């Protein structure tokens, strides 16, 4: 890196009396700082009482805004552990590069406490913020959009936040089982083992937030339940957060059945991607019909995500865009 003058240097003071501040914000072995350096072509030097950022605009401006925001977020959380991952940082950087006028709160969204020790996660962007707002305000929320937009992850984060506050009695995780060969009855193991592969994304989210041991304790106490959609018939689901994932693969009858299971003091969060329907015909999807039938019902919200809301690897947005173009061209030809 070329020698830089004082005008290109920003210093961000940080109280190092609590070493957990450094670990939570900058990551293990300063991993988050190293990511900022690589992505923004800057140099970060952490001394006893300050962080110095050296580089050229706009890299230092973006890094400064992100770090100042993380510090303020940590202070507001009262020193609680905040989950700042590579995914968060890359998303913040990408959004600020595209639109430098954005406020950090517009990008970072809202927070949820997902452990009794105070661990916090944050939504990313306006789409996820609108999704969390809907979940907090309405009894039934549909999150509809492409893979990688955080629909399932945030639904699980909300459910866990309610469970640890004892606002609900249990979390019920549900997925349609669209079989591609063997029937569930012929697969080895108990019910949970049979449907485990179908619920893997839900398990991944919950293990990341609270860990495997805490999950096991909740499951043994009956406070977390996993089940295939078909097993919900005849039940009334009170004091629960019910999450239906991959709802595009539910049938009309299954969707109606589940929606009418909602009991008192419960929230139902239904996620799906209408471009990935595995049912025999597109219009047999219970999610598609629910979008038409329930769009004007008070207390039910539909939050639609676009590829701009994707928070996974940047190439996921490109993949979705390429497939959208392909589908549009194919419709033109067939039309």
mmCIF file of C-alpha atoms in Angstrom:
data_model
loop_
_atom_site.group_PDB
_atom_site.id
_atom_site.type_symbol
_atom_site.label_atom_id
_atom_site.label_comp_id
_atom_site.label_asym_id
_atom_site.label_seq_id
_atom_site.Cartn_x
_atom_site.Cartn_y
_atom_site.Cartn_z
ATOM 1 C CA UNK A 1 0.000 0.000 0.000
ATOM 2 C CA UNK A 2 1.229 3.499 -0.834
ATOM 3 C CA UNK A 3 2.177 5.899 1.942
ATOM 4 C CA UNK A 4 -0.907 7.827 3.052
ATOM 5 C CA UNK A 5 -1.152 11.371 4.408
ATOM 6 C CA UNK A 6 -3.087 12.375 7.525
ATOM 7 C CA UNK A 7 -6.126 13.410 5.512
ATOM 8 C CA UNK A 8 -6.721 9.817 4.488
ATOM 9 C CA UNK A 9 -6.579 8.480 8.054
ATOM 10 C CA UNK A 10 -9.542 7.923 10.347
ATOM 11 C CA UNK A 11 -9.184 7.011 14.003
ATOM 12 C CA UNK A 12 -12.026 5.311 15.849
ATOM 13 C CA UNK A 13 -11.537 5.231 19.646
ATOM 14 C CA UNK A 14 -12.721 2.103 21.394
ATOM 15 C CA UNK A 15 -12.791 1.252 25.094
ATOM 16 C CA UNK A 16 -10.586 -1.796 25.509
ATOM 17 C CA UNK A 17 -11.255 -2.265 29.217
ATOM 18 C CA UNK A 18 -13.728 -4.963 28.194
ATOM 19 C CA UNK A 19 -11.921 -7.317 25.837
ATOM 20 C CA UNK A 20 -15.258 -8.846 24.830
ATOM 21 C CA UNK A 21 -15.948 -5.658 22.879
ATOM 22 C CA UNK A 22 -13.038 -6.409 20.610
ATOM 23 C CA UNK A 23 -13.962 -10.069 20.216
ATOM 24 C CA UNK A 24 -17.644 -9.437 19.498
ATOM 25 C CA UNK A 25 -17.129 -6.604 17.057
ATOM 26 C CA UNK A 26 -13.860 -7.463 15.357
ATOM 27 C CA UNK A 27 -14.224 -11.240 15.528
ATOM 28 C CA UNK A 28 -11.871 -14.003 16.563
ATOM 29 C CA UNK A 29 -8.315 -13.129 15.474
ATOM 30 C CA UNK A 30 -9.749 -9.816 14.166
ATOM 31 C CA UNK A 31 -11.496 -11.752 11.390
ATOM 32 C CA UNK A 32 -13.986 -8.968 10.687
ATOM 33 C CA UNK A 33 -11.221 -6.383 10.373
ATOM 34 C CA UNK A 34 -9.340 -8.595 7.948
ATOM 35 C CA UNK A 35 -12.490 -8.960 5.817
ATOM 36 C CA UNK A 36 -12.938 -5.169 5.727
ATOM 37 C CA UNK A 37 -9.296 -4.773 4.710
ATOM 38 C CA UNK A 38 -9.561 -7.265 1.848
ATOM 39 C CA UNK A 39 -12.881 -6.007 0.545
ATOM 40 C CA UNK A 40 -12.313 -2.262 0.849
ATOM 41 C CA UNK A 41 -8.561 -2.085 0.173
ATOM 42 C CA UNK A 42 -7.828 -0.461 3.525
ATOM 43 C CA UNK A 43 -5.474 -1.100 6.440
ATOM 44 C CA UNK A 44 -6.713 -1.507 10.015
ATOM 45 C CA UNK A 45 -4.367 -1.223 12.997
ATOM 46 C CA UNK A 46 -5.662 -2.001 16.472
ATOM 47 C CA UNK A 47 -3.662 -0.409 19.298
ATOM 48 C CA UNK A 48 -4.216 -0.352 23.057
ATOM 49 C CA UNK A 49 -6.876 2.345 22.965
ATOM 50 C CA UNK A 50 -7.792 3.003 19.319
ATOM 51 C CA UNK A 51 -8.419 1.578 15.911
ATOM 52 C CA UNK A 52 -6.768 3.311 12.955
ATOM 53 C CA UNK A 53 -8.137 2.892 9.468
ATOM 54 C CA UNK A 54 -5.874 3.871 6.600
ATOM 55 C CA UNK A 55 -6.895 3.983 2.982
ATOM 56 C CA UNK A 56 -8.619 6.044 0.355
ATOM 57 C CA UNK A 57 -12.198 7.087 -0.151
ATOM 58 C CA UNK A 58 -14.718 5.529 -0.320
ATOM 59 C CA UNK A 59 -13.185 2.511 1.438
ATOM 60 C CA UNK A 60 -12.330 4.282 4.696
ATOM 61 C CA UNK A 61 -15.723 6.006 4.752
ATOM 62 C CA UNK A 62 -17.570 2.706 4.401
ATOM 63 C CA UNK A 63 -15.400 0.968 6.989
ATOM 64 C CA UNK A 64 -15.783 3.877 9.404
ATOM 65 C CA UNK A 65 -19.574 3.864 9.121
ATOM 66 C CA UNK A 66 -19.805 0.111 9.621
ATOM 67 C CA UNK A 67 -17.494 0.010 12.653
ATOM 68 C CA UNK A 68 -19.122 3.043 14.292
ATOM 69 C CA UNK A 69 -22.493 1.382 13.826
ATOM 70 C CA UNK A 70 -21.278 -1.912 15.324
ATOM 71 C CA UNK A 71 -19.884 -0.075 18.341
ATOM 72 C CA UNK A 72 -23.144 1.764 18.903
ATOM 73 C CA UNK A 73 -25.153 -1.426 18.430
ATOM 74 C CA UNK A 74 -22.992 -3.176 21.036
ATOM 75 C CA UNK A 75 -23.420 -0.316 23.508
ATOM 76 C CA UNK A 76 -27.209 -0.321 23.055
ATOM 77 C CA UNK A 77 -27.265 -4.063 23.674
ATOM 78 C CA UNK A 78 -25.563 -3.494 27.018
ATOM 79 C CA UNK A 79 -22.548 -5.563 26.041
ATOM 80 C CA UNK A 80 -24.610 -8.554 24.926
ATOM 81 C CA UNK A 81 -23.025 -10.902 22.432
ATOM 82 C CA UNK A 82 -23.967 -9.815 18.923
ATOM 83 C CA UNK A 83 -23.711 -12.254 16.042
ATOM 84 C CA UNK A 84 -21.746 -10.345 13.385
ATOM 85 C CA UNK A 85 -20.833 -12.729 10.599
ATOM 86 C CA UNK A 86 -19.099 -12.493 7.243
ATOM 87 C CA UNK A 87 -22.583 -12.464 5.718
ATOM 88 C CA UNK A 88 -23.554 -9.330 7.652
ATOM 89 C CA UNK A 89 -20.380 -7.435 6.787
ATOM 90 C CA UNK A 90 -20.446 -8.339 3.095
ATOM 91 C CA UNK A 91 -24.071 -7.270 2.892
ATOM 92 C CA UNK A 92 -23.368 -3.941 4.629
ATOM 93 C CA UNK A 93 -20.447 -3.271 2.281
ATOM 94 C CA UNK A 94 -22.414 -4.190 -0.831
ATOM 95 C CA UNK A 95 -25.344 -1.947 0.117
ATOM 96 C CA UNK A 96 -23.142 1.044 0.972
ATOM 97 C CA UNK A 97 -21.206 0.682 -2.262
ATOM 98 C CA UNK A 98 -24.442 0.643 -4.248
ATOM 99 C CA UNK A 99 -26.048 3.519 -2.322
ATOM 100 C CA UNK A 100 -23.756 5.594 -0.049
ATOM 101 C CA UNK A 101 -26.756 7.690 1.076
ATOM 102 C CA UNK A 102 -28.340 4.777 2.939
ATOM 103 C CA UNK A 103 -28.449 4.987 6.723
ATOM 104 C CA UNK A 104 -26.940 2.024 8.557
ATOM 105 C CA UNK A 105 -30.217 1.363 10.375
ATOM 106 C CA UNK A 106 -31.935 1.016 6.998
ATOM 107 C CA UNK A 107 -29.405 -1.656 6.065
ATOM 108 C CA UNK A 108 -29.072 -3.418 9.399
ATOM 109 C CA UNK A 109 -32.758 -3.622 10.257
ATOM 110 C CA UNK A 110 -33.995 -4.877 13.612
ATOM 111 C CA UNK A 111 -32.567 -7.025 16.393
ATOM 112 C CA UNK A 112 -33.693 -10.187 18.184
ATOM 113 C CA UNK A 113 -32.320 -11.708 21.386
ATOM 114 C CA UNK A 114 -31.854 -15.429 20.799
ATOM 115 C CA UNK A 115 -30.316 -16.679 24.041
ATOM 116 C CA UNK A 116 -30.829 -16.169 27.761
ATOM 117 C CA UNK A 117 -27.301 -14.763 27.965
ATOM 118 C CA UNK A 118 -28.323 -11.972 25.603
ATOM 119 C CA UNK A 119 -26.970 -13.111 22.218
ATOM 120 C CA UNK A 120 -28.431 -10.875 19.523
ATOM 121 C CA UNK A 121 -28.905 -11.241 15.801
ATOM 122 C CA UNK A 122 -29.982 -8.549 13.372
ATOM 123 C CA UNK A 123 -32.097 -8.521 10.268
ATOM 124 C CA UNK A 124 -30.463 -7.305 7.061
ATOM 125 C CA UNK A 125 -32.034 -4.636 4.903
ATOM 126 C CA UNK A 126 -35.512 -3.222 4.395
ATOM 127 C CA UNK A 127 -37.032 -6.509 3.223
ATOM 128 C CA UNK A 128 -36.056 -8.423 6.339
ATOM 129 C CA UNK A 129 -37.007 -5.476 8.582
ATOM 130 C CA UNK A 130 -40.494 -5.426 7.035
ATOM 131 C CA UNK A 131 -40.721 -9.189 7.532
ATOM 132 C CA UNK A 132 -39.882 -8.956 11.251
ATOM 133 C CA UNK A 133 -42.316 -6.075 11.690
ATOM 134 C CA UNK A 134 -45.080 -8.146 10.123
ATOM 135 C CA UNK A 135 -44.249 -11.148 12.321
ATOM 136 C CA UNK A 136 -44.439 -8.981 15.437
ATOM 137 C CA UNK A 137 -47.737 -7.375 14.411
ATOM 138 C CA UNK A 138 -49.765 -10.117 12.731
ATOM 139 C CA UNK A 139 -50.841 -13.620 13.713
ATOM 140 C CA UNK A 140 -50.139 -15.190 10.306
ATOM 141 C CA UNK A 141 -47.286 -14.055 8.085
ATOM 142 C CA UNK A 142 -46.264 -15.386 4.685
ATOM 143 C CA UNK A 143 -42.638 -14.801 3.685
ATOM 144 C CA UNK A 144 -42.380 -15.389 -0.054
ATOM 145 C CA UNK A 145 -39.264 -15.101 -2.161
ATOM 146 C CA UNK A 146 -36.096 -16.711 -3.489
ATOM 147 C CA UNK A 147 -33.531 -18.736 -1.610
ATOM 148 C CA UNK A 148 -31.012 -16.846 0.497
ATOM 149 C CA UNK A 149 -33.290 -14.016 1.642
ATOM 150 C CA UNK A 150 -33.365 -15.146 5.289
ATOM 151 C CA UNK A 151 -37.041 -16.144 5.424
ATOM 152 C CA UNK A 152 -36.511 -19.319 7.418
ATOM 153 C CA UNK A 153 -33.597 -18.007 9.487
ATOM 154 C CA UNK A 154 -35.478 -14.968 10.774
ATOM 155 C CA UNK A 155 -38.622 -16.980 11.421
ATOM 156 C CA UNK A 156 -36.569 -19.291 13.618
ATOM 157 C CA UNK A 157 -34.840 -16.346 15.330
ATOM 158 C CA UNK A 158 -38.198 -14.817 16.211
ATOM 159 C CA UNK A 159 -39.493 -18.148 17.501
ATOM 160 C CA UNK A 160 -36.436 -18.648 19.727
ATOM 161 C CA UNK A 161 -36.653 -15.082 21.056
ATOM 162 C CA UNK A 162 -40.239 -15.748 22.121
ATOM 163 C CA UNK A 163 -39.373 -19.119 23.651
ATOM 164 C CA UNK A 164 -36.529 -17.834 25.831
ATOM 165 C CA UNK A 165 -38.755 -14.998 27.078
ATOM 166 C CA UNK A 166 -41.439 -17.587 27.946
ATOM 167 C CA UNK A 167 -43.901 -15.679 25.784
ATOM 168 C CA UNK A 168 -44.859 -18.991 24.187
ATOM 169 C CA UNK A 169 -44.797 -22.605 25.316
ATOM 170 C CA UNK A 170 -43.267 -24.217 22.253
ATOM 171 C CA UNK A 171 -41.929 -23.954 18.728
ATOM 172 C CA UNK A 172 -43.436 -26.232 16.108
ATOM 173 C CA UNK A 173 -41.339 -26.697 12.960
ATOM 174 C CA UNK A 174 -43.185 -28.148 9.985
ATOM 175 C CA UNK A 175 -42.311 -29.005 6.424
ATOM 176 C CA UNK A 176 -44.245 -30.716 3.638
ATOM 177 C CA UNK A 177 -42.751 -34.078 2.787
ATOM 178 C CA UNK A 178 -42.718 -34.316 -0.979
ATOM 179 C CA UNK A 179 -41.575 -37.891 -1.473
ATOM 180 C CA UNK A 180 -39.505 -38.839 -4.487
ATOM 181 C CA UNK A 181 -39.448 -42.576 -4.046
ATOM 182 C CA UNK A 182 -39.556 -44.217 -0.636
ATOM 183 C CA UNK A 183 -42.562 -43.594 1.590
ATOM 184 C CA UNK A 184 -41.888 -42.254 5.073
ATOM 185 C CA UNK A 185 -43.287 -45.486 6.497
ATOM 186 C CA UNK A 186 -40.494 -47.508 4.915
ATOM 187 C CA UNK A 187 -37.668 -45.249 6.039
ATOM 188 C CA UNK A 188 -35.729 -46.344 9.167
ATOM 189 C CA UNK A 189 -36.017 -44.675 12.557
ATOM 190 C CA UNK A 190 -38.671 -42.810 14.521
ATOM 191 C CA UNK A 191 -40.681 -39.893 13.141
ATOM 192 C CA UNK A 192 -38.009 -37.265 13.875
ATOM 193 C CA UNK A 193 -35.330 -39.388 12.168
ATOM 194 C CA UNK A 194 -37.548 -40.011 9.138
ATOM 195 C CA UNK A 195 -38.201 -36.345 8.450
ATOM 196 C CA UNK A 196 -34.817 -35.021 9.624
ATOM 197 C CA UNK A 197 -33.456 -34.572 6.044
ATOM 198 C CA UNK A 198 -36.489 -32.472 5.109
ATOM 199 C CA UNK A 199 -36.060 -30.190 8.142
ATOM 200 C CA UNK A 200 -32.299 -29.719 7.837
ATOM 201 C CA UNK A 201 -32.471 -25.959 7.089
ATOM 202 C CA UNK A 202 -34.534 -25.415 10.237
ATOM 203 C CA UNK A 203 -32.116 -27.438 12.335
ATOM 204 C CA UNK A 204 -29.140 -25.545 10.868
ATOM 205 C CA UNK A 205 -30.674 -22.226 11.893
ATOM 206 C CA UNK A 206 -31.565 -23.298 15.406
ATOM 207 C CA UNK A 207 -28.175 -24.963 16.065
ATOM 208 C CA UNK A 208 -26.380 -21.777 14.982
ATOM 209 C CA UNK A 209 -28.430 -19.672 17.379
ATOM 210 C CA UNK A 210 -28.657 -21.752 20.552
ATOM 211 C CA UNK A 211 -26.416 -24.783 19.982
ATOM 212 C CA UNK A 212 -27.169 -28.502 19.888
ATOM 213 C CA UNK A 213 -27.289 -29.073 23.661
ATOM 214 C CA UNK A 214 -29.859 -26.346 24.288
ATOM 215 C CA UNK A 215 -31.913 -27.666 21.394
ATOM 216 C CA UNK A 216 -31.872 -31.170 22.879
ATOM 217 C CA UNK A 217 -33.083 -29.857 26.236
ATOM 218 C CA UNK A 218 -35.936 -27.971 24.628
ATOM 219 C CA UNK A 219 -36.893 -30.988 22.536
ATOM 220 C CA UNK A 220 -36.850 -33.345 25.520
ATOM 221 C CA UNK A 221 -39.092 -30.932 27.433
ATOM 222 C CA UNK A 222 -41.513 -30.803 24.516
ATOM 223 C CA UNK A 223 -40.818 -27.138 23.858
ATOM 224 C CA UNK A 224 -39.501 -27.721 20.347
ATOM 225 C CA UNK A 225 -41.379 -30.086 18.087
ATOM 226 C CA UNK A 226 -40.695 -31.188 14.522
ATOM 227 C CA UNK A 227 -43.309 -32.818 12.349
ATOM 228 C CA UNK A 228 -44.374 -33.321 8.746
ATOM 229 C CA UNK A 229 -47.263 -31.138 7.633
ATOM 230 C CA UNK A 230 -49.669 -34.062 7.284
ATOM 231 C CA UNK A 231 -49.397 -34.795 11.038
ATOM 232 C CA UNK A 232 -51.012 -31.486 12.020
ATOM 233 C CA UNK A 233 -54.556 -32.616 11.254
ATOM 234 C CA UNK A 234 -56.934 -32.531 14.209
ATOM 235 C CA UNK A 235 -54.708 -30.423 16.464
ATOM 236 C CA UNK A 236 -55.175 -26.975 17.995
ATOM 237 C CA UNK A 237 -51.848 -25.169 18.320
ATOM 238 C CA UNK A 238 -51.981 -22.824 21.316
ATOM 239 C CA UNK A 239 -49.145 -20.751 22.847
ATOM 240 C CA UNK A 240 -46.819 -21.557 19.956
ATOM 241 C CA UNK A 241 -44.807 -20.179 17.099
ATOM 242 C CA UNK A 242 -45.546 -22.448 14.151
ATOM 243 C CA UNK A 243 -43.127 -22.355 11.225
ATOM 244 C CA UNK A 244 -44.083 -23.967 7.928
ATOM 245 C CA UNK A 245 -41.058 -24.064 5.642
ATOM 246 C CA UNK A 246 -41.091 -24.829 1.897
ATOM 247 C CA UNK A 247 -44.795 -24.009 1.828
ATOM 248 C CA UNK A 248 -44.846 -23.984 -1.965
ATOM 249 C CA UNK A 249 -44.896 -27.794 -1.729
ATOM 250 C CA UNK A 250 -48.041 -27.898 0.393
ATOM 251 C CA UNK A 251 -51.322 -28.766 -1.303
ATOM 252 C CA UNK A 252 -54.495 -26.693 -1.200
ATOM 253 C CA UNK A 253 -56.015 -29.022 1.413
ATOM 254 C CA UNK A 254 -52.858 -29.108 3.546
ATOM 255 C CA UNK A 255 -52.557 -25.319 3.626
ATOM 256 C CA UNK A 256 -56.194 -24.880 4.625
ATOM 257 C CA UNK A 257 -55.817 -27.571 7.279
ATOM 258 C CA UNK A 258 -52.733 -25.942 8.832
ATOM 259 C CA UNK A 259 -54.120 -22.397 8.832
ATOM 260 C CA UNK A 260 -57.181 -23.588 10.741
ATOM 261 C CA UNK A 261 -54.978 -25.149 13.457
ATOM 262 C CA UNK A 262 -53.969 -21.727 14.794
ATOM 263 C CA UNK A 263 -54.818 -21.402 18.492
ATOM 264 C CA UNK A 264 -54.702 -18.667 21.121
ATOM 265 C CA UNK A 265 -51.459 -16.749 21.757
ATOM 266 C CA UNK A 266 -49.850 -18.233 18.660
ATOM 267 C CA UNK A 267 -48.039 -16.954 15.591
ATOM 268 C CA UNK A 268 -47.817 -18.811 12.316
ATOM 269 C CA UNK A 269 -44.962 -18.039 9.910
ATOM 270 C CA UNK A 270 -45.180 -19.598 6.467
ATOM 271 C CA UNK A 271 -42.210 -19.409 4.105
ATOM 272 C CA UNK A 272 -41.836 -20.483 0.509
ATOM 273 C CA UNK A 273 -40.470 -19.845 -2.958
ATOM 274 C CA UNK A 274 -43.053 -20.130 -5.721
ATOM 275 C CA UNK A 275 -40.316 -20.644 -8.315
ATOM 276 C CA UNK A 276 -39.320 -23.977 -6.710
ATOM 277 C CA UNK A 277 -42.540 -25.992 -6.621
ATOM 278 C CA UNK A 278 -42.011 -29.765 -6.644
ATOM 279 C CA UNK A 279 -45.692 -30.707 -6.877
ATOM 280 C CA UNK A 280 -47.044 -32.283 -10.088
ATOM 281 C CA UNK A 281 -48.655 -29.026 -11.260
ATOM 282 C CA UNK A 282 -47.789 -25.429 -10.452
ATOM 283 C CA UNK A 283 -51.343 -24.343 -9.628
ATOM 284 C CA UNK A 284 -51.836 -27.183 -7.130
ATOM 285 C CA UNK A 285 -49.606 -25.376 -4.620
ATOM 286 C CA UNK A 286 -51.362 -24.394 -1.411
ATOM 287 C CA UNK A 287 -49.089 -21.347 -1.171
ATOM 288 C CA UNK A 288 -50.191 -20.062 -4.578
ATOM 289 C CA UNK A 289 -53.869 -20.376 -3.732
ATOM 290 C CA UNK A 290 -53.392 -18.861 -0.252
ATOM 291 C CA UNK A 291 -51.793 -15.795 -1.827
ATOM 292 C CA UNK A 292 -54.965 -15.281 -3.872
ATOM 293 C CA UNK A 293 -57.567 -16.181 -1.261
ATOM 294 C CA UNK A 294 -56.146 -14.487 1.845
ATOM 295 C CA UNK A 295 -54.618 -11.314 0.451
ATOM 296 C CA UNK A 296 -57.302 -9.041 1.985
ATOM 297 C CA UNK A 297 -57.766 -10.760 5.360
ATOM 298 C CA UNK A 298 -56.913 -8.592 8.375
ATOM 299 C CA UNK A 299 -54.250 -10.103 10.618
ATOM 300 C CA UNK A 300 -52.563 -11.922 7.729
ATOM 301 C CA UNK A 301 -49.516 -10.360 6.074
ATOM 302 C CA UNK A 302 -47.670 -11.231 2.890
ATOM 303 C CA UNK A 303 -44.047 -10.106 2.690
ATOM 304 C CA UNK A 304 -42.446 -10.589 -0.701
ATOM 305 C CA UNK A 305 -38.692 -10.761 -1.093
ATOM 306 C CA UNK A 306 -36.821 -10.124 -4.335
ATOM 307 C CA UNK A 307 -33.349 -11.101 -5.463
ATOM 308 C CA UNK A 308 -32.165 -7.715 -4.100
ATOM 309 C CA UNK A 309 -32.874 -9.109 -0.619
ATOM 310 C CA UNK A 310 -30.552 -12.094 -1.042
ATOM 311 C CA UNK A 311 -27.967 -12.099 1.744
ATOM 312 C CA UNK A 312 -25.971 -15.188 0.778
ATOM 313 C CA UNK A 313 -22.987 -15.152 -1.578
ATOM 314 C CA UNK A 314 -23.245 -12.355 -4.151
ATOM 315 C CA UNK A 315 -23.439 -14.987 -6.916
ATOM 316 C CA UNK A 316 -26.792 -16.172 -5.592
ATOM 317 C CA UNK A 317 -28.303 -12.898 -6.802
ATOM 318 C CA UNK A 318 -26.707 -13.445 -10.215
ATOM 319 C CA UNK A 319 -27.968 -17.036 -10.405
ATOM 320 C CA UNK A 320 -31.530 -15.965 -9.569
ATOM 321 C CA UNK A 321 -31.369 -13.135 -12.123
ATOM 322 C CA UNK A 322 -30.114 -15.518 -14.829
ATOM 323 C CA UNK A 323 -32.917 -17.990 -14.150
ATOM 324 C CA UNK A 324 -35.500 -15.184 -14.168
ATOM 325 C CA UNK A 325 -34.283 -14.087 -17.596
ATOM 326 C CA UNK A 326 -34.382 -17.662 -18.855
ATOM 327 C CA UNK A 327 -37.958 -18.170 -17.610
ATOM 328 C CA UNK A 328 -39.073 -14.870 -19.155
ATOM 329 C CA UNK A 329 -37.552 -15.830 -22.530
ATOM 330 C CA UNK A 330 -39.136 -19.278 -22.392
ATOM 331 C CA UNK A 331 -42.576 -17.770 -21.721
ATOM 332 C CA UNK A 332 -42.157 -15.411 -24.669
ATOM 333 C CA UNK A 333 -41.307 -18.315 -26.962
ATOM 334 C CA UNK A 334 -44.162 -20.521 -25.712
ATOM 335 C CA UNK A 335 -46.578 -17.610 -25.776
#
